[in-house]
C-alpha positions as semicolon CSV with decimal commas, in nm:
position;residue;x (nm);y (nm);z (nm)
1;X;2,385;-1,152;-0,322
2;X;2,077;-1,140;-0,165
3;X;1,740;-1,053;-0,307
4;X;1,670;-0,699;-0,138
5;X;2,037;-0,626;-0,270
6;X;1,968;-0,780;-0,585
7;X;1,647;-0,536;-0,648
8;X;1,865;-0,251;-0,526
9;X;2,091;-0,311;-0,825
10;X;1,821;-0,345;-1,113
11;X;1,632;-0,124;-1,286
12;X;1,276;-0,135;-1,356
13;X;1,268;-0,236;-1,698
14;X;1,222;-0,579;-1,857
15;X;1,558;-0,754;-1,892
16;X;1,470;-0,828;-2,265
17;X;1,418;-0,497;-2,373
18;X;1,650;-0,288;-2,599
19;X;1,867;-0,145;-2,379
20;X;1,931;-0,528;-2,181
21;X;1,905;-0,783;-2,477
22;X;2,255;-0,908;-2,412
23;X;2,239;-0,976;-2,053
24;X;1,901;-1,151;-2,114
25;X;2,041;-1,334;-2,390
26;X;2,376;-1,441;-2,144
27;X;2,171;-1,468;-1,823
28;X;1,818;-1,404;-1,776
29;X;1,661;-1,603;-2,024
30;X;1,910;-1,937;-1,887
31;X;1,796;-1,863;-1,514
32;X;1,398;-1,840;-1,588
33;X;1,433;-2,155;-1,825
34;X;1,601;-2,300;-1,493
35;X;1,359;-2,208;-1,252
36;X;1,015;-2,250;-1,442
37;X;1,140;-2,573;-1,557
38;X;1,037;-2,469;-1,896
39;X;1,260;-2,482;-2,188
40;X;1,028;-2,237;-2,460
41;X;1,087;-1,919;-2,213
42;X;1,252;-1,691;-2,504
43;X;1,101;-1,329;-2,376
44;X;0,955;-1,164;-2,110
45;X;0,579;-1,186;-2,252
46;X;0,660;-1,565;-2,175
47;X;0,712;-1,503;-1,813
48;X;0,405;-1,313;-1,762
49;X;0,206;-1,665;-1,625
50;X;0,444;-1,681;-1,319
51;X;0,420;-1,370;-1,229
52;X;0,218;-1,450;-0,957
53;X;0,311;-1,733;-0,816
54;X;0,466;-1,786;-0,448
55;X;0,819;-1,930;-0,461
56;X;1,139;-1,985;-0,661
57;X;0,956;-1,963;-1,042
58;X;0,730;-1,621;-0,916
59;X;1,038;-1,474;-0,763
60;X;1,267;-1,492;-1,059
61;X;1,002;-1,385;-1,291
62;X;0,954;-1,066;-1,085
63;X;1,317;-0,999;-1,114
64;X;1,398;-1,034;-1,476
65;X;1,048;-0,894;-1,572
66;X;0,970;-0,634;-1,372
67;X;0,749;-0,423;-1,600
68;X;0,558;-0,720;-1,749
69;X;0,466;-0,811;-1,381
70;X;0,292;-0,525;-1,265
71;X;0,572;-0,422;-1,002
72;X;0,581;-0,079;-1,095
73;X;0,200;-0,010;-1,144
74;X;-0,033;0,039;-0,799
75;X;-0,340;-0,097;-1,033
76;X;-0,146;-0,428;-1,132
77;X;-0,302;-0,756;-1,033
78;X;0,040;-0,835;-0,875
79;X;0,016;-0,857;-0,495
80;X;0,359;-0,936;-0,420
81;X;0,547;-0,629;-0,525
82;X;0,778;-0,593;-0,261
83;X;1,129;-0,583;-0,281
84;X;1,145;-0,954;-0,088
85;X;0,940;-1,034;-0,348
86;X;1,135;-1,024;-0,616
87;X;1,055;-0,671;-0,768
88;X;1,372;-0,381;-0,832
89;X;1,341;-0,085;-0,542
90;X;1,312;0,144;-0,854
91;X;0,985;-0,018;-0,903
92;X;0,862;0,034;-0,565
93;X;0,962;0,386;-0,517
94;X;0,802;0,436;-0,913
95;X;0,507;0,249;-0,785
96;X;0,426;0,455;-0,458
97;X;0,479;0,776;-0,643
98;X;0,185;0,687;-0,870
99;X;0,001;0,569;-0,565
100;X;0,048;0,884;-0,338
101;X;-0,097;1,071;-0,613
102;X;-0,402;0,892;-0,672
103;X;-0,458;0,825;-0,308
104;X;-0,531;1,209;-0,270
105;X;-0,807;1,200;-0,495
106;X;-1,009;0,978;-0,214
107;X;-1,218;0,833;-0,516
108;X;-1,270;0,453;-0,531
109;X;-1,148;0,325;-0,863
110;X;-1,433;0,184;-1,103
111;X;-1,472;-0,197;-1,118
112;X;-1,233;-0,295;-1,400
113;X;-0,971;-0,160;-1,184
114;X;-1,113;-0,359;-0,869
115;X;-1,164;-0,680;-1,096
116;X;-0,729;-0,634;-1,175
117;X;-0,700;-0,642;-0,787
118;X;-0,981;-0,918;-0,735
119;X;-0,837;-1,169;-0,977
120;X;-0,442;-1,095;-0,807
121;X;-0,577;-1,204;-0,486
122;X;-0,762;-1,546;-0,610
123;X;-0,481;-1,618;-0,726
124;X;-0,226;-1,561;-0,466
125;X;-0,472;-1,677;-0,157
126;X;-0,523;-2,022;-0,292
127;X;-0,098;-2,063;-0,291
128;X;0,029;-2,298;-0,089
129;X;0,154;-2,064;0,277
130;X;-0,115;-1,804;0,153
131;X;-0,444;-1,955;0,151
132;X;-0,722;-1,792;0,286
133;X;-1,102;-1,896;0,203
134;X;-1,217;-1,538;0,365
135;X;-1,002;-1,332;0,164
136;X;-1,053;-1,544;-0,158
137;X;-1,412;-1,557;-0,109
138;X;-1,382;-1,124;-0,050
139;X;-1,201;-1,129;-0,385
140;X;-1,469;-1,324;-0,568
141;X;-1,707;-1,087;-0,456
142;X;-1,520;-0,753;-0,567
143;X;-1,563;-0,909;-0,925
144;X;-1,903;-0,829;-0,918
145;X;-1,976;-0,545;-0,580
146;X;-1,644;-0,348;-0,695
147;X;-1,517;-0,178;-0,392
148;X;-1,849;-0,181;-0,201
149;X;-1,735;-0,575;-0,091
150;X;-1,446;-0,429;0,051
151;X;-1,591;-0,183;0,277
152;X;-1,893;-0,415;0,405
153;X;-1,570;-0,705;0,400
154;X;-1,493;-0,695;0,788
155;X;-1,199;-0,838;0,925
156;X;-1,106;-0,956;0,542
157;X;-1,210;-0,601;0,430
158;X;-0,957;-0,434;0,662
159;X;-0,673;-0,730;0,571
160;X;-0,717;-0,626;0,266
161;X;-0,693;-0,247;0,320
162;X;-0,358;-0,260;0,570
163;X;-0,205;-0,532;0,328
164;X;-0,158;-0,804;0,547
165;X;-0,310;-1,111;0,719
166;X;-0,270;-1,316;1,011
167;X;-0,269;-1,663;0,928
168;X;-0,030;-1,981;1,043
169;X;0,228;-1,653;1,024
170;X;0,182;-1,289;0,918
171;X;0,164;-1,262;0,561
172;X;0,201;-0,909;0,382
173;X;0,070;-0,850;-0,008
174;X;-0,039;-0,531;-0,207
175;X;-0,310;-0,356;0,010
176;X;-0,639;-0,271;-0,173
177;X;-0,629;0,072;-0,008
178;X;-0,500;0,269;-0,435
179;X;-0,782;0,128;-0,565
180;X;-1,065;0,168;-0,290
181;X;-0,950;0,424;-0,107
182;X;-1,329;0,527;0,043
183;X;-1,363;0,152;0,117
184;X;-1,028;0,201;0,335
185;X;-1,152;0,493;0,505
186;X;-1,000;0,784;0,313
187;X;-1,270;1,001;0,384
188;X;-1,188;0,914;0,744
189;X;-1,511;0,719;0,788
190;X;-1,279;0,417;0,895
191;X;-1,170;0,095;0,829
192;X;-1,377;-0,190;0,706
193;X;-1,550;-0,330;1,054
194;X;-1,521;0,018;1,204
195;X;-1,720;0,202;0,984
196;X;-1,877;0,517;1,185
197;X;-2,109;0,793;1,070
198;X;-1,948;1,080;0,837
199;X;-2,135;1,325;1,018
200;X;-1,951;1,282;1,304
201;X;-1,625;1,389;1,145
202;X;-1,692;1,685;0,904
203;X;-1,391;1,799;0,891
204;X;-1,167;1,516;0,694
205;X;-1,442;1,604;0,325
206;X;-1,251;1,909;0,276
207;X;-0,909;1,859;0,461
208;X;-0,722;2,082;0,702
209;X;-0,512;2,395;0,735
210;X;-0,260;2,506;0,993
211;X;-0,183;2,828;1,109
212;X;-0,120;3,044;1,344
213;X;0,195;3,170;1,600
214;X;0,441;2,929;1,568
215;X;0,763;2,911;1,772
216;X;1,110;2,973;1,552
217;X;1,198;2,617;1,456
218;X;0,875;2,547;1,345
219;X;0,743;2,845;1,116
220;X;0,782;2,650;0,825
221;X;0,481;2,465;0,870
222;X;0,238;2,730;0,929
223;X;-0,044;2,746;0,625
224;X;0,053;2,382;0,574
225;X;-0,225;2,199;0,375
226;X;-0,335;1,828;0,476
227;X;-0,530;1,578;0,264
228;X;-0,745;1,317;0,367
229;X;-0,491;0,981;0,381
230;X;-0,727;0,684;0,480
231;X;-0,729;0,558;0,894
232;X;-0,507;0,386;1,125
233;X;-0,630;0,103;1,268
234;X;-0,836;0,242;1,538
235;X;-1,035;0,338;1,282
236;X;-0,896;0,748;1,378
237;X;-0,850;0,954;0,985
238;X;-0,531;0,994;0,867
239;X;-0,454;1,369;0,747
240;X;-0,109;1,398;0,497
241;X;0,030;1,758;0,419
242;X;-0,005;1,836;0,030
243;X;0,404;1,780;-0,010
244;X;0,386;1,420;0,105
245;X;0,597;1,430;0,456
246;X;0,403;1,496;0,713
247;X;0,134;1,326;0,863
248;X;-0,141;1,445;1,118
249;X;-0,276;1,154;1,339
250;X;-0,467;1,071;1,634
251;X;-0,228;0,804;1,858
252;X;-0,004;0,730;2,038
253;X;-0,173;0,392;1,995
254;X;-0,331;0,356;1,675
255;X;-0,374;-0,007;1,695
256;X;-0,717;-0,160;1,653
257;X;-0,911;-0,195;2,033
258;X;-0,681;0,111;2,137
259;X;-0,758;0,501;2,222
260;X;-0,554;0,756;2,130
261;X;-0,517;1,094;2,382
262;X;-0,349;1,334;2,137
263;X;-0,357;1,453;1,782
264;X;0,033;1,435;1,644
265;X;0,186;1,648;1,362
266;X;0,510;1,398;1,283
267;X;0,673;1,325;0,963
268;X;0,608;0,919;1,064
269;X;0,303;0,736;1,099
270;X;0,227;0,610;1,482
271;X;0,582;0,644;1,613
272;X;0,477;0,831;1,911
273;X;0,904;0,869;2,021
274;X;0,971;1,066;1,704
275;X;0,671;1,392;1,634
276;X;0,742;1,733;1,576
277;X;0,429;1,860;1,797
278;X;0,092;1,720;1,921
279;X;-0,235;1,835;2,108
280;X;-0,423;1,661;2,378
281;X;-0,730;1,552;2,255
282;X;-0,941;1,203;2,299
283;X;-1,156;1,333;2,017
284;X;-1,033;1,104;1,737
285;X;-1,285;1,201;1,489
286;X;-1,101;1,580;1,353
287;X;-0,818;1,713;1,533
288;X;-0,933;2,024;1,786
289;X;-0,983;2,373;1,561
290;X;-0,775;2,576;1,805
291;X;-0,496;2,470;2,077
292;X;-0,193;2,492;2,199
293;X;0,043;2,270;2,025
């Protein structure tokens, strides 16, 4: 069994509580002791050290104690809450629910929350495959500056808003982007390093609206409602439609160093061979108030 099949099968609970006690008691508890190399492992709350850690020990603990790791909660200190990582797909679907939800708020979170975040990353980018000094020494510095380190972080800023890193290889880990959302860009200023002046794009403070004469397949989406949703990586705002599937984005390229040419209503994120409409425009800033889409 693999692990993304393994975290298809379990559910996100603890495999100590109530409901689980005997296959903890037959199973769990023996394969922790086994891979911690520690014999006093008798519950969950004893797992909660490894949690964090990269490799066999981390992985495990992730597995059998979902709930006590943080895999289900966006404001967790755990950065590797992926499936791969160990955590059940119920937790990650649980997780991004929460997440989408707050994310339309486009409110940075106050500094307790950032300190949770701060103190997941010291300790994962000092791990053997994930160190980092830039993004350990960004994370030392959202103990104190909160999510203003973030947005003034740079390239380590923006890492830490997309989730993921290029080091010997491409790592991936918990973006920052739930719990400083402005520092991401939400309010379409941009991500950290290509920060640009909200006056310039109005539009994203109070979201969008369409409407108008739509052709037959499409009538569904007039009066749709978007929400600010953070940037790609050009730095272009992201708009999402109040019911979560459908985004409105400025491509096709939305890579850092590229221009996009049009503004794209699809229900995927810069896949410019799958889009339900667009509009030409090299305006990335707000899409254009009236055209022909």
């Amino acid at each position: 069994e693999t692990i993304v099949e393994a975290g298809a099968a379990r559910r996100c609970a603890d495999a100590d509580a109530d409901q689980g006690k005997d296959y903890w008691s037959n199973m769990g508890r023996g394969i922790l002791r086994m891979a911690a190399e520690n014999t006093t492992i008798d519950s969950c709350a004893d797992v909660a050290p490894y949690c964090t850690v990269v490799g066999l020990r981390g992985l495990r603990a992730r597995q059998w104690c979902p709930t006590t790791c943080g895999c289900g909660e966006p404001f967790s200190g755990l950065l590797l809450d992926k499936v791969q990582n160990g955590c059940p797909s119920e937790c990650v679907q649980k997780r991004r629910g929460i997440a989408d939800r707050s994310a339309t708020k486009c409110q940075d979170q106050p500094l307790n929350l950032t300190m949770i975040y701060a103190k997941g990353a010291q300790a994962l980018f000092t791990q053997r495959g994930y160190i980092s000094e830039a993004l350990t020494s960004l994370a030392q510095r959202m103990e104190t500056e909160g999510c203003a380190a973030v947005a003034n972080g740079d390239v380590a800023g923006r890492d830490f808003c997309v989730g993921n890193s290029m080091l010997l290889t491409r790592i991936y880990f918990r973006p920052v982007k739930f719990v400083c959302p402005v520092a991401c860009g939400c309010d379409g200023s941009g991500l950290p390093g290509q920060k640009r002046d909200l006056s310039t794009v109005s539009a994203v403070e109070s979201g969008l609206r369409l409407s108008g004469d739509l052709c037959t397949g499409q009538v569904a989406l007039n009066d749709t409602k978007f929400a600010p949703h953070g940037a790609v990586g050009n730095g272009a705002p992201v708009f999402l439609s109040e019911e979560g599937d459908l985004y409105l984005y400025h491509g096709p390229q939305c890579e850092a160093g590229h221009s996009g040419i049009r503004w794209y209503l699809s229900p995927t994120l810069c896949n410019p061979g799958y889009y339900l409409a667009y509009a030409v425009s090299e305006d990335p800033t707000r899409p254009p108030a009236s055209d022909k889409w």
